[in-house]
XYZ file of C-alpha atoms in Angstrom:
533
model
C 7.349 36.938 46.367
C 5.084 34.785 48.356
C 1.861 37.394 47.348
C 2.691 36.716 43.518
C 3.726 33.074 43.627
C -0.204 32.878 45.509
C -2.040 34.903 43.370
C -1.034 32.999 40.125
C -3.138 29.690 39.622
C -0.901 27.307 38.317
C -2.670 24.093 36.772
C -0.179 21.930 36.546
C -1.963 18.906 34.653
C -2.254 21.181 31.271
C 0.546 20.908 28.732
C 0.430 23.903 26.501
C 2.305 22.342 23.660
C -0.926 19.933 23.679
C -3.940 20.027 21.284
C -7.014 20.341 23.549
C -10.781 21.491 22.339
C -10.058 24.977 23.510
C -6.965 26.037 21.459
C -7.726 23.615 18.083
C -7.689 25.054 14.598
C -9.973 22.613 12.984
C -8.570 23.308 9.140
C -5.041 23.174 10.878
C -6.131 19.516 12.398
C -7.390 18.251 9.035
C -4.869 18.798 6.872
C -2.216 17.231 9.626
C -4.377 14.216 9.795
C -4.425 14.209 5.942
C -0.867 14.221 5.795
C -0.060 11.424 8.771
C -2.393 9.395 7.054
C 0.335 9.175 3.761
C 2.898 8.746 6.081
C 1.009 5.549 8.071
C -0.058 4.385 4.199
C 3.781 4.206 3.601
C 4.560 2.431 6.893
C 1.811 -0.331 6.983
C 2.329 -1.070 3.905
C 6.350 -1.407 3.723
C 6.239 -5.230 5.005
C 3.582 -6.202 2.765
C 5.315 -5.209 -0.399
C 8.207 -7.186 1.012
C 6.456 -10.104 1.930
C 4.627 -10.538 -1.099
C 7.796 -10.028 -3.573
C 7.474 -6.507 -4.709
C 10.258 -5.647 -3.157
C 13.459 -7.269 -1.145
C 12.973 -8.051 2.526
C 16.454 -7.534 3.964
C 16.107 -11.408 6.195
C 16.677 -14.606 5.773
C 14.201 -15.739 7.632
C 10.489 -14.773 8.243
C 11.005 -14.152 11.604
C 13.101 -11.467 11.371
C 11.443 -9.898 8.078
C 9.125 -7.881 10.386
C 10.915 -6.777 14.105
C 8.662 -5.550 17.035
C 10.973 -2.559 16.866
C 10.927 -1.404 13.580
C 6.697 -0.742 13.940
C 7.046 1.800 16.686
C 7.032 4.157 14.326
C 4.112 2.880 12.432
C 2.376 2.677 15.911
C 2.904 6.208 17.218
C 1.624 7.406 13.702
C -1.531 5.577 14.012
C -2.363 6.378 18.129
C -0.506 9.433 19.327
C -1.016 10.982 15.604
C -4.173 10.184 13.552
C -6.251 8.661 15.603
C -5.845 10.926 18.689
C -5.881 14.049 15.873
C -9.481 12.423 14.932
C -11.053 11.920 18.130
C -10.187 15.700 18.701
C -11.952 16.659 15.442
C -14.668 14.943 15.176
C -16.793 16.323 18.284
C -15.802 20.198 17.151
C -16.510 20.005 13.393
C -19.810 18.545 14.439
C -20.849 20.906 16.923
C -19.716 23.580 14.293
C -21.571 22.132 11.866
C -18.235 21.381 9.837
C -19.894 18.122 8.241
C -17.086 17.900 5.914
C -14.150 17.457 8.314
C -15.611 15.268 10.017
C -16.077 13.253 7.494
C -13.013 13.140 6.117
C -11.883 12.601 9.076
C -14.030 9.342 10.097
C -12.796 8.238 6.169
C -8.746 8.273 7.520
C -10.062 7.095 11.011
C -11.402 3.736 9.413
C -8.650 3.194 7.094
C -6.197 3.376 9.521
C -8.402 0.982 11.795
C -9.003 -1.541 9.106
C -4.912 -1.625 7.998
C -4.005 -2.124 11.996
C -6.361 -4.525 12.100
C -4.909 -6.643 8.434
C -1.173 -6.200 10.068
C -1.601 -6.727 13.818
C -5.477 -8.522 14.550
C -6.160 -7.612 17.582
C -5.492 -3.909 18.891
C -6.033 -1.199 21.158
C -9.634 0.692 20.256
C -11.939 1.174 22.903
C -9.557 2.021 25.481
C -6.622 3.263 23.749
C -7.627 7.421 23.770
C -8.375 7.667 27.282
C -5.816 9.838 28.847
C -6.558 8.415 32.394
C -5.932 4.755 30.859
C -2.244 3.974 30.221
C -2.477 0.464 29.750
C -5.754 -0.148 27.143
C -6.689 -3.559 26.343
C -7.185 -5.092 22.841
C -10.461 -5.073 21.058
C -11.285 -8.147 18.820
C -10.230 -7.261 15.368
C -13.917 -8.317 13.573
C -15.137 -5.697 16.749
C -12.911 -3.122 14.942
C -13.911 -4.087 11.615
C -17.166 -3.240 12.522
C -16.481 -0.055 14.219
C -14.473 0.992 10.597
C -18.024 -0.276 8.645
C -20.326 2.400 11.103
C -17.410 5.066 10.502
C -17.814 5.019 6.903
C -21.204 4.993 7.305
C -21.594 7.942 9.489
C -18.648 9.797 7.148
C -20.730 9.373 3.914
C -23.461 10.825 6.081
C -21.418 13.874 7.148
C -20.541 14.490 3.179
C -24.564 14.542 2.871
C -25.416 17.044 5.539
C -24.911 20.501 4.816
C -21.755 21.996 6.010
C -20.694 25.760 6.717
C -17.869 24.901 4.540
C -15.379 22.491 2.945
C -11.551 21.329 4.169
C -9.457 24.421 3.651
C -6.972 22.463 2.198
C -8.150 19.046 0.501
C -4.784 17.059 -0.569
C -6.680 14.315 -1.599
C -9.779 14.991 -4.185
C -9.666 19.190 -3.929
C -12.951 19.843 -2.447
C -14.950 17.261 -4.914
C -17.099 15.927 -2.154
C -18.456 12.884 -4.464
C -15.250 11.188 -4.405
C -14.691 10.945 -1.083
C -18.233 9.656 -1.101
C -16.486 7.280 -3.281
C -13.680 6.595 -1.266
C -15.876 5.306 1.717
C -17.623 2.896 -0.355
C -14.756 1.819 -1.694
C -13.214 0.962 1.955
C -16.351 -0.489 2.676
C -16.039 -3.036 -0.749
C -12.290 -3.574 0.813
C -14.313 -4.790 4.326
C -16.657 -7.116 2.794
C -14.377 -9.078 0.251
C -11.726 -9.340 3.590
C -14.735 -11.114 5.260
C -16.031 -13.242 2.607
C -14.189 -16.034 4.151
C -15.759 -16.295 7.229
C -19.117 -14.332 6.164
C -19.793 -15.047 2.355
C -23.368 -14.400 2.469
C -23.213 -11.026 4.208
C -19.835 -10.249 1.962
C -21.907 -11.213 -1.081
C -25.187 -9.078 0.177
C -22.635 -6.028 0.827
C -20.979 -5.996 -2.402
C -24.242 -6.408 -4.244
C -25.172 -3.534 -2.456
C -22.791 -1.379 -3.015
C -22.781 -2.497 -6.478
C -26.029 -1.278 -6.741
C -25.534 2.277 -5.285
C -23.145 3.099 -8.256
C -20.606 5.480 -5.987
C -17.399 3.349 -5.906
C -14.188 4.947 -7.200
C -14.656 3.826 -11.242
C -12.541 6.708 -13.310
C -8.931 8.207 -12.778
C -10.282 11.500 -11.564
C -11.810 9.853 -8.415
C -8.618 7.675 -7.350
C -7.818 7.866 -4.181
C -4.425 9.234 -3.947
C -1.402 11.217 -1.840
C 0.069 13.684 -3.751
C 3.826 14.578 -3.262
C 5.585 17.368 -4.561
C 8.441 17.488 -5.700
C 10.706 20.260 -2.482
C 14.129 18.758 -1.387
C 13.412 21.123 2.043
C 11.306 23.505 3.655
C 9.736 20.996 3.815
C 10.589 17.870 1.989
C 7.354 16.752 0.169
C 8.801 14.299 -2.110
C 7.776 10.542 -2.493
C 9.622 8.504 0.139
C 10.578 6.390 -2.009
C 12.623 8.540 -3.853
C 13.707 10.467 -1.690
C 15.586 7.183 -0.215
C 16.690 6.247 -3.210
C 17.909 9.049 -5.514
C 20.855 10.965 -4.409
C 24.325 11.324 -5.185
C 25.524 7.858 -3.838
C 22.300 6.161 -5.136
C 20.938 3.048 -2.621
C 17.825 2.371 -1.168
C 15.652 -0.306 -1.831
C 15.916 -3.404 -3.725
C 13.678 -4.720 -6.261
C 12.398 -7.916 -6.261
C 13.896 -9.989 -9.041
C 11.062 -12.016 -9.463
C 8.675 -9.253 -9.951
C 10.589 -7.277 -12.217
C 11.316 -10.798 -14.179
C 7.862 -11.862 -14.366
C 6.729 -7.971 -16.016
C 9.534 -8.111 -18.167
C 8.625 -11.630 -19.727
C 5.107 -10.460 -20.191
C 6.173 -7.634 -21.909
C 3.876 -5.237 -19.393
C 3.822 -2.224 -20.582
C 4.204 -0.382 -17.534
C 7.712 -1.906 -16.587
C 9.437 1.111 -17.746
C 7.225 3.085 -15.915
C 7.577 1.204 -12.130
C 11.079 0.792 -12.662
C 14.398 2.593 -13.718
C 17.312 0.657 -14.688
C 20.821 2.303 -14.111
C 22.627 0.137 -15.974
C 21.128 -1.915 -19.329
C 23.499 -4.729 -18.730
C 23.548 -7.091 -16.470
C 26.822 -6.789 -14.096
C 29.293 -10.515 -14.563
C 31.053 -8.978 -11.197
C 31.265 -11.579 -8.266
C 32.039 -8.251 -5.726
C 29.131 -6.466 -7.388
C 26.617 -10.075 -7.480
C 27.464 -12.687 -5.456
C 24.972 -14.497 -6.603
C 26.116 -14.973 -10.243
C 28.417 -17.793 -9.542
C 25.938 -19.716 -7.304
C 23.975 -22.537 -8.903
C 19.822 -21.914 -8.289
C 18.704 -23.673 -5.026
C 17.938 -27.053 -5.152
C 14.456 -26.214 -3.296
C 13.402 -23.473 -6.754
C 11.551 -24.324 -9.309
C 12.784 -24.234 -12.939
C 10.326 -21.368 -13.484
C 11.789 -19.611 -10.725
C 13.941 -16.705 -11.280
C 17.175 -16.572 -9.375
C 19.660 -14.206 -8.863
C 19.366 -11.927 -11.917
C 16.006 -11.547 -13.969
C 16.741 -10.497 -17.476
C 20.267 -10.103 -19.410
C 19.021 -6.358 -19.552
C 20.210 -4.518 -16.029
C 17.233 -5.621 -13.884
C 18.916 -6.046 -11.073
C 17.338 -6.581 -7.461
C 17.419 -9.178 -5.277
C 15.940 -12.606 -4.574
C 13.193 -13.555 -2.160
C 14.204 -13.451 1.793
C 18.067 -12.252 0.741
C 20.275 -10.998 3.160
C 23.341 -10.525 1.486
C 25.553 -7.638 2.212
C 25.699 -4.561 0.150
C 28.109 -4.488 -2.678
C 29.037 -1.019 -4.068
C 26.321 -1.452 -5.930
C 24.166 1.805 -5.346
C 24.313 3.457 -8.847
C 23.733 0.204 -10.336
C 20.639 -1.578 -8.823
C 17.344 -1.498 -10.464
C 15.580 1.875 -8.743
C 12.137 2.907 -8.005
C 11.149 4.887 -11.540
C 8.476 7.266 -12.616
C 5.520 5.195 -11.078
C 4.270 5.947 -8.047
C 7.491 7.237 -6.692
C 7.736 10.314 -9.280
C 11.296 9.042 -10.380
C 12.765 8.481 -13.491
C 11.173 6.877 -16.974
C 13.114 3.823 -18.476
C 14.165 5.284 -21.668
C 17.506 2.863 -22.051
C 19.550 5.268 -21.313
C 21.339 3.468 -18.335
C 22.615 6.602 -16.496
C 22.744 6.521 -12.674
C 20.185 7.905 -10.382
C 21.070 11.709 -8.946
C 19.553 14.184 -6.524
C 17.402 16.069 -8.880
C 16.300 13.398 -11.558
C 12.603 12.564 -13.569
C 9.643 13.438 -11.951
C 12.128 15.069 -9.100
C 10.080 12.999 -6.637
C 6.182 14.483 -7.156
C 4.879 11.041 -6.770
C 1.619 9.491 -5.613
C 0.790 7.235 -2.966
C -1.790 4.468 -4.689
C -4.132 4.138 -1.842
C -7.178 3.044 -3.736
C -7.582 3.393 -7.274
C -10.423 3.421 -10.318
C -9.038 -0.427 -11.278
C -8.714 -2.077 -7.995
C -12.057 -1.731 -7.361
C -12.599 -3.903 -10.692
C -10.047 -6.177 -9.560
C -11.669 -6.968 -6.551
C -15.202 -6.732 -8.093
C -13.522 -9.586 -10.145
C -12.655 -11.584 -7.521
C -16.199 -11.183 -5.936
C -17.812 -12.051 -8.853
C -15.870 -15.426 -9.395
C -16.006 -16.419 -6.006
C -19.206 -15.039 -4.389
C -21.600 -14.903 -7.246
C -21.923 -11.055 -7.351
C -22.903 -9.322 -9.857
C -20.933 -8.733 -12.742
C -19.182 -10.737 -15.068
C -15.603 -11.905 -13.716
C -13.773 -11.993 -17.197
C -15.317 -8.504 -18.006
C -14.179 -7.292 -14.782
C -10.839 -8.310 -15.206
C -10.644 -6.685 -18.931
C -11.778 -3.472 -17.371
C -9.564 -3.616 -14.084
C -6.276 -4.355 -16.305
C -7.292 -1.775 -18.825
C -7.997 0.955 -15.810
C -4.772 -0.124 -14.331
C -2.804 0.729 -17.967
C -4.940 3.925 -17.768
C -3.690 5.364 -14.361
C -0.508 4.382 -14.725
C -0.303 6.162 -18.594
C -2.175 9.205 -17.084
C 0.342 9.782 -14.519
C 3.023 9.301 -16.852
C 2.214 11.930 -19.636
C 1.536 14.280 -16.654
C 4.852 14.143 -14.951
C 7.759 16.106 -16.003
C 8.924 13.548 -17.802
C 6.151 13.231 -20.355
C 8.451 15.072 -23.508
C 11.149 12.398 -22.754
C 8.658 9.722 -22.841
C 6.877 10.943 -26.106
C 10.161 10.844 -27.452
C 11.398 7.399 -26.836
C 8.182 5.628 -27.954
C 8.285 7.447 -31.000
C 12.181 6.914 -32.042
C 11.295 3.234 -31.160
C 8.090 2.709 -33.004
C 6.435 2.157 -29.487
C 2.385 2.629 -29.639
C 0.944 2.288 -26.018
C -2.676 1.382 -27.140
C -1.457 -1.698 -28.762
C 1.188 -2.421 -26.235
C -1.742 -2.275 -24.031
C -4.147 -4.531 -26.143
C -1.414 -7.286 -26.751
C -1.133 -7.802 -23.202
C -4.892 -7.793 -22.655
C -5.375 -10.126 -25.039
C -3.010 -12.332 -23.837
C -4.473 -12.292 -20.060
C -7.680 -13.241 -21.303
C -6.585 -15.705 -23.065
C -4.851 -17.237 -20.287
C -7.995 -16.815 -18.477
C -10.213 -18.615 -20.808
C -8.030 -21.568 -20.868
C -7.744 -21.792 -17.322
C -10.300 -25.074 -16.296
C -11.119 -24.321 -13.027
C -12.103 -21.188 -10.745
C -9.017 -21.545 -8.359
C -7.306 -21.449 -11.974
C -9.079 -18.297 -12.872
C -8.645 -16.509 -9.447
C -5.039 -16.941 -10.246
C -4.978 -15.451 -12.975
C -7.170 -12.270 -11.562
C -4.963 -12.380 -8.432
C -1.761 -11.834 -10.800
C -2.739 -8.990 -12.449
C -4.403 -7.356 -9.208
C -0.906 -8.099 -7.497
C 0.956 -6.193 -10.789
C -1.272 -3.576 -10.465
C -0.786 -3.057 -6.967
C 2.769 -1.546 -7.286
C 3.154 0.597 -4.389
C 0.494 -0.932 -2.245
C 1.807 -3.208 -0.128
C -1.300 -3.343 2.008
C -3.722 -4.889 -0.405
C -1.213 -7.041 -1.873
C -0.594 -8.529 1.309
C -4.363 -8.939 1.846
C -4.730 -10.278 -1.488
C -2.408 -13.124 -0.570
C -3.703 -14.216 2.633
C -7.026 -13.619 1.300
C -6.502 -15.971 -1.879
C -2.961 -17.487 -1.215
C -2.464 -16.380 -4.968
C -0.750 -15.203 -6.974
C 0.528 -19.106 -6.964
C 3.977 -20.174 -7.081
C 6.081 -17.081 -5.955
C 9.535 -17.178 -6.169
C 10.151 -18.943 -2.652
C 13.155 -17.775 -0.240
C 16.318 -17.753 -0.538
C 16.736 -20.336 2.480
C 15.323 -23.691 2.335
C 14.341 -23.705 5.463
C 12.988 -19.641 6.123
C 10.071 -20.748 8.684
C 6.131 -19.913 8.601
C 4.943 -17.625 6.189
C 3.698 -13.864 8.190
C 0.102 -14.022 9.331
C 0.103 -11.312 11.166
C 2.930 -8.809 12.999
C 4.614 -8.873 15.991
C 3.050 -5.994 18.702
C 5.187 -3.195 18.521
C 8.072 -2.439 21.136
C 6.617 0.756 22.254
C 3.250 -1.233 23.104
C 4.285 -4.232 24.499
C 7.326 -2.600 26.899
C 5.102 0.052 28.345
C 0.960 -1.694 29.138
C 0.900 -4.164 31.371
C -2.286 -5.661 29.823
C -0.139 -6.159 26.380
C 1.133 -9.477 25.879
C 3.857 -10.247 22.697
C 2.531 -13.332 20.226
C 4.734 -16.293 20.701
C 4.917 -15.850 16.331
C 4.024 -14.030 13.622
C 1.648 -17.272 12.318
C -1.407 -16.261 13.992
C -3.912 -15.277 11.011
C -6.118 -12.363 11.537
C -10.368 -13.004 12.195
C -10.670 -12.794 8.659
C -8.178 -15.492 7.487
C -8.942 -19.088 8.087
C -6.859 -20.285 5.173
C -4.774 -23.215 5.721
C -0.954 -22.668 6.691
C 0.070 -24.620 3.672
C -1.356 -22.067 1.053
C 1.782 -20.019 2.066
C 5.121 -20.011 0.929
């Protein structure tokens, strides 16, 4: 025994579950970073959707709208998955001369910089994948921003150089190389209008720049987008959002009433589209609504919705409630066809089941063809880019109509849609141009350009639906859309600047210390505390 035991070398520091250079499948690698990079889309941008009234945020108070616990998740995503999957990549693809991966690769590696960057401010970068170093300081969050701006760079110069080959798998644009071209810029326009408070003349020189180039994502074909299918196991690729939401006992998230009420009073045309009603009348049960014997706050505005939106089953929740939950699950207003690949509104007030609409074969909205309008819009008005603002606008809202339409008719449930709108006499286009009309017109009567922004900011925020990132940037950024419905308590505290540090980071480095709150701003925000609500 002791000649064998001897003769074997035994090197104890190598784990052989681990991904090292020698035993990495490079296609393997890019499609799992592909897929964690949905999956930290979802997570970073949860909170933001909450905090900016897309959705319910189960707290009464800010404080406890976003926990240090509930990121770990969205933490080990980012570090021990993407960004550790990256580093691998990046040095074999381009010793193999795998341009391609790489750049992909450097695309998701910025991204996911950028949106740690919008949430947290300051965070682990040049330290954090050393496996010798287990306690890696912070970087500055404009350092990282500028390490995100050179990885774009250097990725749209990968998708330049010629490569043995493409991704093996490309669950994002299907080998079409120009798009992701397209997507780079496009992260790079997201960069620049971030830092146009603190750096208008080099966000205004960027923009201009890129505006120039003529490769931002500008049609439906080059949105960037996850695509889910539609699997209940082995494995389970459908949206997340449906999947948490449409089942035999129904539940799962609640809609914000004041989003749902605003769409619905503008007559949007995609309501029925980004949300499914179970029922078509509003509930008069105090066990099913608390709510609906309550008087409206003393501290809302008339304009404010409260409690229930409509007198049609839209039924959600207010901003900041924390009520309990009511047997309410096949009732409440659920995610619909739009991004989640759930059901169309048709009136038809059935409940939600296992196998229903689109069966979950949603998208994830990362970046698409009309945000880049709406924030060419916002450049425009407020740096002096080129373009015309009010065309912008047009064009992002009309885009916006256009995605969402395009992903209707090619779900599964485009016969039942087709249907409806002709029983009913419904005509999209002019649906479409009514509302148009009726933006601009509201723009054009607006006096001043904080007035005008607003109205811009509105209709970015509606289009956003699923985003919860660039919503939340778009209000810290702009503090608009104004007057959003406030919480539910009158007294909720400071408005989120930026997240608590994760559990997982701030338990385990000694060189991590917690934020005393959530109202530090990140580098790019120097707004004034008051524009928040």
């Amino acid at each position: 025994m002791s000649i064998v035991i001897s003769s074997c070398k035994l090197d104890l520091l190598d784990n052989p579950n681990a991904v090292t250079t020698n035993n990495t499948d490079i296609n393997y690698l890019a499609s799992q970073i592909q897929v964690s990079y949905a999956t930290h889309f979802n997570q970073v941008g949860d909170p933001g959707m909450r905090l900016t009234r897309m959705l319910n945020a189960g707290a009464a108070i800010y404080d406890n709208a976003v926990t240090p616990g509930g990121l770990d998740g969205t933490w080990t995503t980012a570090y021990a998955g993407i960004l550790n999957d990256v580093k691998t990549l990046i040095p074999l693809a381009e010793q193999g001369e795998f341009f391609i991966h790489a750049g992909v690769a450097r695309v998701v590696r910025a991204s996911v910089l950028m949106n740690f960057v919008d949430i947290f401010g300051d965070v682990p970068y040049t330290e954090a994948l050393d496996p010798s170093n287990f306690n890696p300081k912070v970087d500055g969050g404009a350092t990282i921003y500028t390490v995100a701006l050179a990885d774009l760079d250097k990725a749209i110069e990968n998708f330049n150089a010629k490569s043995k080959s493409g991704l093996t798998v490309d669950l994002y644009y299907g080998g079409t190389i120009d798009n992701w071209i397209r997507a780079a810029n496009t992260l790079k326009l997201k960069i620049y209008l971030n830092r146009k408070l603190i750096d208008a003349a080099g966000s205004r020189t960027g923009i201009n720049t890129l505006i120039a180039g003529n490769k931002l994502i500008s049609t439906t074909t080059q949105n960037f987008t996850f695509k889910y299918g539609s699997n209940q196991v082995n494995p389970d690729n459908r949206h997340p959002r449906y999947a948490g939401q449409y089942s035999p006992t129904g539940g799962g998230d609640y809609q914000s009433n004041a989003y749902m009420g605003l769409m619905y009073d503008k007559k949007d045309p995609r309501i029925r589209a980004y949300f499914y009603r179970q029922v078509t009348v509003n509930s008069k049960d105090v066990n099913e609504i608390r709510c609906i014997t309550n008087q409206k706050p003393n501290h809302y505005a008339a304009t404010d919705y409260y409690c229930l939106p409509t007198n049609v089953g839209y039924w959600g929740r207010d901003h900041l409630s924390n009520e309990g939950i009511p047997p309410d699950g096949l009732k409440r207003t659920a995610w619909g066809l739009y991004p989640a690949g759930g059901l169309y509104d048709n009136d038809a007030g059935r409940p939600v089941a296992l196998v229903a609409g689109a069966a979950g074969a949603g998208i994830q909205p990362m970046l698409m063809s009309s945000f880049t309008d709406f924030m060419l819009a916002e450049a425009a008005l407020t740096l002096g880019t080129n373009g015309e603002p009010r065309t912008l606008l047009e064009s992002a809202i009309r885009k916006s109509m256009a995605d969402v339409r395009a992903f209707m008719l090619a779900s599964a449930e485009s016969s039942k849609i087709t249907a409806f709108e002709t029983s009913n006499n419904i005509v999209w286009a002019d649906q479409v141009n009514s509302y148009v009309q009726a933006v601009l017109t509201a723009y054009d009567a607006a006096a001043s350009t904080s007035a005008k922004l607003n109205v811009i900011a509105t209709e970015y925020w509606f289009a956003l639906y699923g985003n919860g990132i660039e919503a939340y940037n778009l209000y810290r950024r702009t503090g608009m859309p104004l007057n959003l419905q406030p919480a539910l308590d009158p007294n909720p505290g400071s408005f989120i600047r930026s997240f608590y540090y994760p559990t997982a980071f701030v338990s385990r480095n000694v060189n991590a210390k917690q934020k005393a709150n959530m109202t530090t701003p990140v580098f790019w925000d120097n707004n004034p505390a008051s524009l928040f609500k």
